[in-house]
XYZ file of C-alpha atoms in Angstrom:
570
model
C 2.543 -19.813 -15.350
C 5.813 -17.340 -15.389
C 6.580 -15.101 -13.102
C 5.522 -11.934 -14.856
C 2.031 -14.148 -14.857
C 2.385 -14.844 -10.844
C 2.564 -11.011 -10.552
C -0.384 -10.338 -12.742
C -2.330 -12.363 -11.092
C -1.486 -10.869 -7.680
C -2.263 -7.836 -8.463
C -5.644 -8.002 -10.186
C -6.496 -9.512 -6.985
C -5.896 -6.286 -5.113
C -9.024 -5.019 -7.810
C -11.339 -8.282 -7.623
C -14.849 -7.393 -6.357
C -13.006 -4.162 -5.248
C -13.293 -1.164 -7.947
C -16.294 0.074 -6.900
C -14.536 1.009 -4.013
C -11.641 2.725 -5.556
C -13.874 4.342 -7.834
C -15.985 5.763 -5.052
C -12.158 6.138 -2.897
C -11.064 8.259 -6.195
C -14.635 10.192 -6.275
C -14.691 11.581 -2.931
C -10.556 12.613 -2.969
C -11.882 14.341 -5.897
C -14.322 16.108 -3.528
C -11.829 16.364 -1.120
C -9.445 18.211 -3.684
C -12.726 20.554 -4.674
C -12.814 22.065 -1.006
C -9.666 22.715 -0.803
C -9.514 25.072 -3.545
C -12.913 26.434 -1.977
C -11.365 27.166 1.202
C -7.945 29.028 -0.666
C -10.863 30.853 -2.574
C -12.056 32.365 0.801
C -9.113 33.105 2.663
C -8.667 35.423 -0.283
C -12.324 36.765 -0.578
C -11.859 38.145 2.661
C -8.406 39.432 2.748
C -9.826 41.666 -0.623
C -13.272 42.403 1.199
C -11.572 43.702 4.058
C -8.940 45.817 1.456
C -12.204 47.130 -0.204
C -14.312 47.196 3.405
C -16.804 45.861 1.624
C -19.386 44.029 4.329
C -21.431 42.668 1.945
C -18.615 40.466 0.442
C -17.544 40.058 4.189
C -21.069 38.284 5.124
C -21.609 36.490 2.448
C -17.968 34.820 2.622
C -18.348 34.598 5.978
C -21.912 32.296 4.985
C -19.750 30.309 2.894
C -17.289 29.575 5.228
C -19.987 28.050 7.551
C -21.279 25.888 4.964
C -17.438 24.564 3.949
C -16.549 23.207 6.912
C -19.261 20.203 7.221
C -18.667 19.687 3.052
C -14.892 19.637 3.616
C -15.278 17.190 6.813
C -17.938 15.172 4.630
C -15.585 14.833 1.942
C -12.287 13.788 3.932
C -14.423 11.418 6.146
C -15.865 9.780 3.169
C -12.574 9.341 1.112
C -10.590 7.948 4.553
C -13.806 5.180 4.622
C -14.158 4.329 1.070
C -9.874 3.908 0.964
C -10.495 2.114 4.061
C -12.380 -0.301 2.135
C -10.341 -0.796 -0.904
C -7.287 -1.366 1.150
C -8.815 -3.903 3.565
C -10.357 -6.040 0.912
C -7.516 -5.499 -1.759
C -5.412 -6.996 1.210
C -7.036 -9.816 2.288
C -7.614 -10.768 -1.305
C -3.996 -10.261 -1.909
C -3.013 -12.617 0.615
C -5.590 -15.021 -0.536
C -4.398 -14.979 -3.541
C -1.066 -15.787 -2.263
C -1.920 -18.981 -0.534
C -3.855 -20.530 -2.934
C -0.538 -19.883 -5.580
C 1.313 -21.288 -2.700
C -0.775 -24.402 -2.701
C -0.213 -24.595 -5.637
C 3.272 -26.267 -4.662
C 4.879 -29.837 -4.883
C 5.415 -31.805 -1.068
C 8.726 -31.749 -2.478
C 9.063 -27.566 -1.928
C 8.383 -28.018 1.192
C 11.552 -29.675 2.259
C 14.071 -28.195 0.587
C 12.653 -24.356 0.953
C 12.530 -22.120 3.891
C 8.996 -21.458 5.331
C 10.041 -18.585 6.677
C 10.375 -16.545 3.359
C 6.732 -17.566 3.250
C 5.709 -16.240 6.741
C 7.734 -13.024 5.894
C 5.699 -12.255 2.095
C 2.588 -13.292 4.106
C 2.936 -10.280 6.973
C 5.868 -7.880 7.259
C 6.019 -7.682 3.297
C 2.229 -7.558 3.430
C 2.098 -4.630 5.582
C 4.169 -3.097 3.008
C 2.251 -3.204 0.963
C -0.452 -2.130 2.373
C 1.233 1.335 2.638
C 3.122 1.493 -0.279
C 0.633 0.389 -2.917
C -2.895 -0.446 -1.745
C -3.025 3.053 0.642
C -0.837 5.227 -2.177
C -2.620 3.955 -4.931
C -5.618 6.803 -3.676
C -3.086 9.267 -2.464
C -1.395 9.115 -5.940
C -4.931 10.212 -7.496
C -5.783 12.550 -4.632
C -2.546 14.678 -4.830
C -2.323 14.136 -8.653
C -5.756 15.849 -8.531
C -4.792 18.406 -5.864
C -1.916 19.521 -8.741
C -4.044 20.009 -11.097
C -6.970 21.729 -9.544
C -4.246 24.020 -7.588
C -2.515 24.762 -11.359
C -6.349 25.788 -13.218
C -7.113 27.813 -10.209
C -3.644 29.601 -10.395
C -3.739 29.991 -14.155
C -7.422 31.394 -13.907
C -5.502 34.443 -11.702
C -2.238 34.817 -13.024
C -0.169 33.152 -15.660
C 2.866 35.077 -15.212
C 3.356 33.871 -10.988
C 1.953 30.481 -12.147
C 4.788 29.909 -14.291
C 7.311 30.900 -11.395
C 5.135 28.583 -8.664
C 6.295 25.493 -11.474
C 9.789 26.827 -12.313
C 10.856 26.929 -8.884
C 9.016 23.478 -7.901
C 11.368 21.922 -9.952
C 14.123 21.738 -7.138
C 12.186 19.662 -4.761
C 11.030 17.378 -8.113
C 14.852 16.734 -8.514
C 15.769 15.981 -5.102
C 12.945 13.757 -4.786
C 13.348 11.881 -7.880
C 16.855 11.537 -7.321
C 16.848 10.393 -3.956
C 13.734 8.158 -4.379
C 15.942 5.813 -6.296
C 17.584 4.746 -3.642
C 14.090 3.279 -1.965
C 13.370 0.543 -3.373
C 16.713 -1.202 -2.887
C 16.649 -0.277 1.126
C 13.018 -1.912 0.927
C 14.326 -4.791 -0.546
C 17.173 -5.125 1.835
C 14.381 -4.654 4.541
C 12.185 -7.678 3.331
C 15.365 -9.811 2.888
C 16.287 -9.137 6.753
C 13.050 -9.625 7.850
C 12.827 -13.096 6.128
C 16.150 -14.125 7.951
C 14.939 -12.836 11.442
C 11.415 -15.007 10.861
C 13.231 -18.122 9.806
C 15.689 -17.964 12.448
C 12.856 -17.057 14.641
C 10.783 -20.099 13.674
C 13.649 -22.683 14.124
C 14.300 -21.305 17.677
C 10.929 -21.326 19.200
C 10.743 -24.868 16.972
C 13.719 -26.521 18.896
C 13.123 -24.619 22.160
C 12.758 -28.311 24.196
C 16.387 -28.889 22.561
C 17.694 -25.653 23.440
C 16.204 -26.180 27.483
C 18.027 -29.601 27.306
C 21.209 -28.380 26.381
C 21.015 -25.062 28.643
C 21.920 -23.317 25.710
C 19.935 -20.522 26.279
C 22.592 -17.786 26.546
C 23.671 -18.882 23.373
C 21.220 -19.009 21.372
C 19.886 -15.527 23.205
C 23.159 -14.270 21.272
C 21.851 -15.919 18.064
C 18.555 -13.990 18.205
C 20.263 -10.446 19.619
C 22.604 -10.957 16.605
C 19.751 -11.551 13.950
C 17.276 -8.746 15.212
C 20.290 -6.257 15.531
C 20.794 -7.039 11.873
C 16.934 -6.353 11.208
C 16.627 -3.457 13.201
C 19.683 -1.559 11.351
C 18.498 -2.233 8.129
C 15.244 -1.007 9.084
C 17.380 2.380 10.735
C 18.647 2.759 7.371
C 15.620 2.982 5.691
C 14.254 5.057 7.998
C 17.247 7.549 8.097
C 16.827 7.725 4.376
C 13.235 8.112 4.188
C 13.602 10.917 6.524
C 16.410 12.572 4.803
C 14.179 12.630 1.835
C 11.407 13.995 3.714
C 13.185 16.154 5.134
C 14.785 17.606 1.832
C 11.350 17.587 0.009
C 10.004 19.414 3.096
C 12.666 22.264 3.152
C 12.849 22.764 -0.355
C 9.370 23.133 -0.443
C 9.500 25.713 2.442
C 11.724 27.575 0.362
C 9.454 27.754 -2.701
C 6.584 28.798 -0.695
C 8.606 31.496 1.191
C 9.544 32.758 -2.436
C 6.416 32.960 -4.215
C 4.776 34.759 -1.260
C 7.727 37.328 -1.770
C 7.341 37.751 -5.522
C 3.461 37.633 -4.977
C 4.060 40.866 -2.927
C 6.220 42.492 -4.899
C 3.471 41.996 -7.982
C 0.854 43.350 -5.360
C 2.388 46.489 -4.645
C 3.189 46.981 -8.623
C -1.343 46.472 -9.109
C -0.633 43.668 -11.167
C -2.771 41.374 -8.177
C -4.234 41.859 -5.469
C -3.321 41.103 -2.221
C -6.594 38.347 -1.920
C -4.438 36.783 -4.985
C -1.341 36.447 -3.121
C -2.499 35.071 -0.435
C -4.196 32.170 -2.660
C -1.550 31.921 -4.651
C 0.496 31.026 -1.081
C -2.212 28.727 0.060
C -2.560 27.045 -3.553
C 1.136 26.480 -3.063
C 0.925 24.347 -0.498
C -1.451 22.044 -2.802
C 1.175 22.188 -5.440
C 4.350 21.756 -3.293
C 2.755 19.088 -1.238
C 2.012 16.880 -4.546
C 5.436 17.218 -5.940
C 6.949 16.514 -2.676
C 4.559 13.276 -2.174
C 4.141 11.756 -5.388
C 7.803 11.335 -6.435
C 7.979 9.831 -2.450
C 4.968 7.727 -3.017
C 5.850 6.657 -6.666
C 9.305 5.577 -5.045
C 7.414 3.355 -1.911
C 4.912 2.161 -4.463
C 7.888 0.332 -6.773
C 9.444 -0.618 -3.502
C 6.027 -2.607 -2.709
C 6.131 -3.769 -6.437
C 9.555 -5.023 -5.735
C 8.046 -7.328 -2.817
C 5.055 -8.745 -5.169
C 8.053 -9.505 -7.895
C 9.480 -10.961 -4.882
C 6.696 -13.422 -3.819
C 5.606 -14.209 -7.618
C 9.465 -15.320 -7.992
C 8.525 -17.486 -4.593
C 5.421 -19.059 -5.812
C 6.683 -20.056 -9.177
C 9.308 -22.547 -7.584
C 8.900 -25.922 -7.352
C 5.156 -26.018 -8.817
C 2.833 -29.080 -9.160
C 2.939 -30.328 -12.711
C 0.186 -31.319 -14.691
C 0.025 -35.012 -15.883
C -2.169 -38.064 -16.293
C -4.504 -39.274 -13.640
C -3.828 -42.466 -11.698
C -6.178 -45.473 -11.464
C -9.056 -44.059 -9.041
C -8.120 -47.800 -7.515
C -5.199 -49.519 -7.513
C -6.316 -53.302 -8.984
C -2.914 -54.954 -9.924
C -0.008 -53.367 -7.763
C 2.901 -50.587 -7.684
C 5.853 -51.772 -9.673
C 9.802 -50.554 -9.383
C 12.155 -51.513 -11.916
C 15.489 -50.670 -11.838
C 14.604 -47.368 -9.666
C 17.239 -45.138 -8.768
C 17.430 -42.001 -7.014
C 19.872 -39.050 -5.479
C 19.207 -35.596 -4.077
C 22.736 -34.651 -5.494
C 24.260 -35.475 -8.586
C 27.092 -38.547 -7.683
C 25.562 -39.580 -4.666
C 22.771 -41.854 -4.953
C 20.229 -42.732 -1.800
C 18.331 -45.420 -3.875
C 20.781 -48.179 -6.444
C 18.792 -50.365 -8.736
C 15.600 -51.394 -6.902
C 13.560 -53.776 -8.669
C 9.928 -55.550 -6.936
C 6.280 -55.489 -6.547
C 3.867 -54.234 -3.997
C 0.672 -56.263 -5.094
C -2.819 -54.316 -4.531
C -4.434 -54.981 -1.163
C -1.586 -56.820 0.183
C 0.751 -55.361 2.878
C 4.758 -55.011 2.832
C 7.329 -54.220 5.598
C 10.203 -51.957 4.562
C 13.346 -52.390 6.866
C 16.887 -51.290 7.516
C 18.916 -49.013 9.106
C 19.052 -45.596 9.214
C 20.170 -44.123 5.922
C 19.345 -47.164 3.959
C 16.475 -44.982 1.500
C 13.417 -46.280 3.532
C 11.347 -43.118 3.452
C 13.049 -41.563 0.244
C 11.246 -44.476 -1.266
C 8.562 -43.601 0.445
C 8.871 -40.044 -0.868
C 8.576 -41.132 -4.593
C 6.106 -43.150 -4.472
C 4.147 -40.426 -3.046
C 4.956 -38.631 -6.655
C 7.340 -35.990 -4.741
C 10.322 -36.238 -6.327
C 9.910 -36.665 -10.205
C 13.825 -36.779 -11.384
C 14.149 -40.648 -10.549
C 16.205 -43.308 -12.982
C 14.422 -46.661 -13.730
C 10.516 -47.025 -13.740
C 8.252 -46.795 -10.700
C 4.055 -47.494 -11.633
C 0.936 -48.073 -10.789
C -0.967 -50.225 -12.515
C 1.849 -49.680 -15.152
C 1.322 -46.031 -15.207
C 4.903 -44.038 -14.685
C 4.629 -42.150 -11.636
C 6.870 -39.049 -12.686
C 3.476 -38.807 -16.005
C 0.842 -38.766 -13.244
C -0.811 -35.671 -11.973
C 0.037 -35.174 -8.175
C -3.712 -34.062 -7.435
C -4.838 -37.428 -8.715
C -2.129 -39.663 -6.858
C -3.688 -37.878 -3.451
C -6.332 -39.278 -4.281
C -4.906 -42.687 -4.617
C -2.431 -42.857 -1.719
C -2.389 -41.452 1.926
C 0.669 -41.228 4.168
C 1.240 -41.258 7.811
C 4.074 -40.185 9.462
C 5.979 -39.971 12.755
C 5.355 -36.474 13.234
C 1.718 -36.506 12.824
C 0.735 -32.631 12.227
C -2.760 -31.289 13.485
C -4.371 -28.084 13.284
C -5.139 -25.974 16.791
C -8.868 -27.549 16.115
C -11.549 -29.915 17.167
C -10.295 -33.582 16.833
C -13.519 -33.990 14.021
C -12.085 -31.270 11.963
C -8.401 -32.859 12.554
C -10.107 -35.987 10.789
C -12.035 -34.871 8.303
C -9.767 -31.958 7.089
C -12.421 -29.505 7.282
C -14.590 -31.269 4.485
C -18.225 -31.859 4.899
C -18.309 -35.992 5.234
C -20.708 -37.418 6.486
C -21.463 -38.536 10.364
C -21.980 -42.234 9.499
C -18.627 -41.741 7.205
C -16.566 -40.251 10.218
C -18.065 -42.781 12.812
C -16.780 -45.710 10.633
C -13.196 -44.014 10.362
C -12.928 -43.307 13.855
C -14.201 -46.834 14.560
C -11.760 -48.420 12.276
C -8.355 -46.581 13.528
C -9.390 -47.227 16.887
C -10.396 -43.628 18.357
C -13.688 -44.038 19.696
C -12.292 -44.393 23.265
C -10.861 -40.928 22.500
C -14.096 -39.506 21.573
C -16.122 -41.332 23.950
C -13.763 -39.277 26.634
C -13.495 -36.337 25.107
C -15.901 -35.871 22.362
C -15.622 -35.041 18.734
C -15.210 -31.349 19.510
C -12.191 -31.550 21.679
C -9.485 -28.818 21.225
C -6.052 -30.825 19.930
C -3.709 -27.688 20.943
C -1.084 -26.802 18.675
C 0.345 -29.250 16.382
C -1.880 -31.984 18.955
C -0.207 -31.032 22.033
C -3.394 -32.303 24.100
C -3.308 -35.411 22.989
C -0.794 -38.417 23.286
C 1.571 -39.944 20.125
C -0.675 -42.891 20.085
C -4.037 -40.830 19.625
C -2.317 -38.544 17.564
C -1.623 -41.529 15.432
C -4.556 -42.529 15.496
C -6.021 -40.045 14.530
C -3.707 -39.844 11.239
C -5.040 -43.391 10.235
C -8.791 -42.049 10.722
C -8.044 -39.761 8.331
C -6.404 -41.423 5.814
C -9.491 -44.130 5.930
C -12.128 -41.078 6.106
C -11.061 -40.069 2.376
C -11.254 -43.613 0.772
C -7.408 -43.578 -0.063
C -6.875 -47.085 -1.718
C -2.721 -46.893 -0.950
C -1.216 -46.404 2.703
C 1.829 -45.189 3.321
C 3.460 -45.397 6.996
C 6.966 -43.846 7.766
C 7.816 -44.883 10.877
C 4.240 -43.949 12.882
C 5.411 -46.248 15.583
C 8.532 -45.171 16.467
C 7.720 -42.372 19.205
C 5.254 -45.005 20.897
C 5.330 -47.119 23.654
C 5.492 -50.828 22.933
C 1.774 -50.983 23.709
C 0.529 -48.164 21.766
C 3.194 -49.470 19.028
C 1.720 -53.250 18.824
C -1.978 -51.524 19.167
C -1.686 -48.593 15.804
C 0.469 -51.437 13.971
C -2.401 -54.259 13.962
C -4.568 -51.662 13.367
C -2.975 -50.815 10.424
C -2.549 -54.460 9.420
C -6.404 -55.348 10.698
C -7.232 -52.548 7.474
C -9.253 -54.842 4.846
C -8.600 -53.494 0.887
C -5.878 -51.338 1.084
C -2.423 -51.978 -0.017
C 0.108 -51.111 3.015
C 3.472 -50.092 2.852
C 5.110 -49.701 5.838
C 8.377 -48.156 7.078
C 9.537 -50.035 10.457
C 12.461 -49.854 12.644
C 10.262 -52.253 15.326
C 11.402 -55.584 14.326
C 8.223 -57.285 16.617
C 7.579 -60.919 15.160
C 3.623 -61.172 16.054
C 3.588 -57.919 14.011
C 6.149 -59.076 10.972
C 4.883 -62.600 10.580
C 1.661 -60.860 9.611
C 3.214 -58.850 6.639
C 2.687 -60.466 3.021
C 6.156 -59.514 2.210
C 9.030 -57.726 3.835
C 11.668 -56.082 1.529
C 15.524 -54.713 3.486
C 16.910 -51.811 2.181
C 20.780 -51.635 2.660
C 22.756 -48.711 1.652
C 20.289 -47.926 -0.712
C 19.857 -51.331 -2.421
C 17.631 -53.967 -1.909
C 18.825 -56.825 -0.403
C 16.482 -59.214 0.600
C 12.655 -59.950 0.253
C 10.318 -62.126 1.145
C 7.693 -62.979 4.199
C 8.979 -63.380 8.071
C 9.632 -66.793 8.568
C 11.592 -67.023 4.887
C 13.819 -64.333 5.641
C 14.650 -66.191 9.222
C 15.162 -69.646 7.297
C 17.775 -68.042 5.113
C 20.004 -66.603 7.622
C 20.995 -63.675 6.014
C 20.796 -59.644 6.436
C 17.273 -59.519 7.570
C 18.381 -62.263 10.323
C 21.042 -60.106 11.404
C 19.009 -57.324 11.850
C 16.538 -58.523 13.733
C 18.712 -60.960 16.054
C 20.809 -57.846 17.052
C 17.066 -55.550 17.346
C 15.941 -58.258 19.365
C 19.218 -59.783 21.461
């Protein structure tokens, strides 16, 4: 999908399920429009009955007048509630939209991109557009319609002061249109500041224990003051400019009104009007000065918001899943890496030449020191990274051909930094899919939990990101998870490492106690009970691998692996 597609899409979602709603928005501002040429009717109905002292006219304007005022509030109310409407579900489904694009994205986007552009489309941009396109797009019919029910009713009365009403409404047309260019690029430059201030915002509150450890609060209170005076003055420029342009529309308009009340006159007192006309014709200008103040205004925010959806669709269109072919559904003879080499950056590789084999339902040890390409490895095998040298399969299937939905469904990974949602410790497990108790019991059974939810229950709060709950239950609470959805591959970066030696010993055999699943394993605890029980550990060094083979092999031989884990363990 390009780009241009992305925006397409975005947009028909503001009209999904939705055009009923505009339809009956447009109606009623149609409505709306009607009354207000009723009530510049009257105001010169009167003014001519009491020229003529006609009573008769007099009452029955006067009857009209009462019966206006509930159709003109009836109108109004009903177009504010029916644009109401459009705008809150064109919104949401906007937004929607947006996420499900956005899921639409590789693991791989989301460590080399900024979430904060993200947060920023998803709430200051969508406000917005809320405004500038969902809300105008009914004010551009409504004072569109307003123009031309104000230029019939005018013509019906007088051509001649007509055509100087639209000769001398071309000044505030020009200074509008002119000056509205300039919008869109200060909305731009308002987005791009506002995406700056959330990501700077987000990485502050993120390492706030860091920043309490360090006492660097004073400095980093001069990193935010810097970043939000930044926002906050390109937001003063648009706003100066906005109001300069207001302000221009507004006096210019002033001065057309003020003129065709004085020409109006002047026709009056020659009988070529009456003074009734005049006064509608000074009323009706308002509803034709008012448009071609607005429109050009609202034209101008409504590319600006346009600007912002080119914006996101540009977002969404980076770093996109790719089709493929599925992977086996189970993995029967084992992953296979021949030759595999890898490097975020052109000349400087993180992988060299990697050649073994991970045989199904067996489980392997990776090892080395920091830097060596453990969880890189990791990384590709999970299918993020699809510009690798050399072949990596599965069941002699290329990884970089397979479909990234399907190789989910194959493999699982748990990490250090387990991540859970502010939600019950079920819905933690199950990802908010409908599994089955006896399913879920088994899981948390398996990865050790039910403790946990013998204390606490199933519907226990986690807190933000699992704050309520320890690094060992968090764990295991990752492993539950990845057993709940029948993954046949498991992949472990470091899950141990933030643990206590108990907790440590107790997720690792729990991991190695798993029956059927091939286990990979990223470990900087070099713990013999727990190695000796691996069916194969492979050392990465600088990248390469340079040894293989189970525990008490690697001791016999004396080499690297030896090293290591004499100086772990000395």
């Amino acid at each position: 999908m390009k780009a241009s597609d992305t925006k397409r899409a975005l947009c028909a979602a503001f009209y999904e399920n939705n055009r009923l709603a505009f339809a009956l928005a447009l109606l009623f501002s149609m409505l709306a429009g009607g009354t207000n040429m009723l009530i510049s009717w009257l105001l010169g109905a009167i003014v001519d009955a009491v020229n003529a002292a006609d009573w008769e006219v007099l009452r029955r304007t006067g009857v009209l007048i009462l019966i206006s005022f509930p159709l003109t509030f009836g109108s109004f109310a009903l177009m504010q509630t029916t644009k109401a409407r459009f705008v809150h579900r064109g919104l949401r489904q906007y937004k929607e939209r947006a996420f499900s694009l956005l899921s639409r994205k590789s693991i791989a986007a989301f460590t080399s991109e900024n979430t904060g552009t993200y947060l920023s489309a998803l709430t200051n941009d969508a406000l917005s557009v809320e405004i500038n396109y969902l809300n105008n797009a009914v004010l551009l019919v409504f004072y569109a319609l307003m123009f031309c029910m104000s230029l019939g009713m005018m013509l019906w009365y007088s051509p001649l002061l007509t055509a100087i009403v639209l000769g001398m409404s071309a000044l505030p047309v020009v200074i509008s249109v002119l000056m509205g260019k300039g919008l869109s690029k200060r909305e731009k430059a308002v987005s791009d500041a506002n995406e700056a201030f959330t990501a700077r915002f987000k990485d502050l509150l993120g390492g706030f224990a860091v920043i309490k450890s360090f006492k660097a609060e004073e400095r980093t209170e001069g990193v935010f003051r810097a970043e939000n005076a930044e926002l906050e003055r390109v937001k003063e420029n648009r706003r100066r400019y906005d109001g300069v342009l207001q302000a221009a529309a507004q006096s210019s308009g002033g001065a057309v009104q003020f003129g065709i009340f004085f020409i109006g006159a002047a026709l009056a007192l020659r009988g070529s009007i009456t003074i009734g006309t005049v006064l509608i014709f000074v009323n009706l200008c308002n509803f034709v000065n008012q448009p071609i103040q607005m429109i050009p205004e609202l034209w101008a925010n409504r590319k600006a918001a346009l600007a912002l959806i080119d914006k996101l669709a540009g977002l969404l269109e980076e770093n996109v899943e790719a089709g493929g072919e599925p992977a086996p559904e189970t993995l029967r003879e084992g992953v296979a890496l021949d030759n595999l080499a890898f490097a975020y950056e052109e000349g400087k590789p993180v992988l060299r030449d990697i050649s073994c084999r991970f045989e199904a339902g067996k489980s392997y040890a990776l090892v080395g020191a920091s830097g060596s390409g453990k969880s890189t490895l990791l990384s590709l095998l999970m299918g993020a990274h699809r510009g690798y040298g050399g072949s990596l399969t599965f069941d002699g299937r290329e990884v970089k051909d397979l479909s990234a939905a399907s190789l989910y469904d194959l493999e699982s990974l748990i990490v250090q930094n387990v991540f859970l949602f502010d939600d019950t410790i079920r819905n933690n497990i199950t990802m908010f899919a409908p599994f089955p108790d006896e399913a879920v019991e088994r899981a948390i059974r398996l990865a050790g939990l039910s403790p946990v939810i013998e204390a606490r229950g199933e519907g226990y709060r986690c807190g933000e990101n699992g704050v309520n709950l320890s690094g060992g239950e968090r764990q295991r609470i990752s492993i539950a998870r990845s057993l709940l959805r029948g993954s046949n591959v498991l992949l472990v970066d470091e899950a141990t490492s933030a643990l206590d030696n108990e907790t440590a010993q107790y997720v690792s055999s729990a991991i190695l106690d798993l029956e059927g699943l091939t286990r990979i394993v990223v470990t900087h605890r070099l713990d013999e009970a727990a190695l000796a029980r691996y069916d194969g550990i492979l050392m990465l060094k600088n990248g390469a691998l340079c040894e293989q083979g189970r525990f008490d092999e690697l001791m016999e031989k004396k080499g690297q692996f030896y090293s290591l884990y004499t100086v772990s363990n000395g």
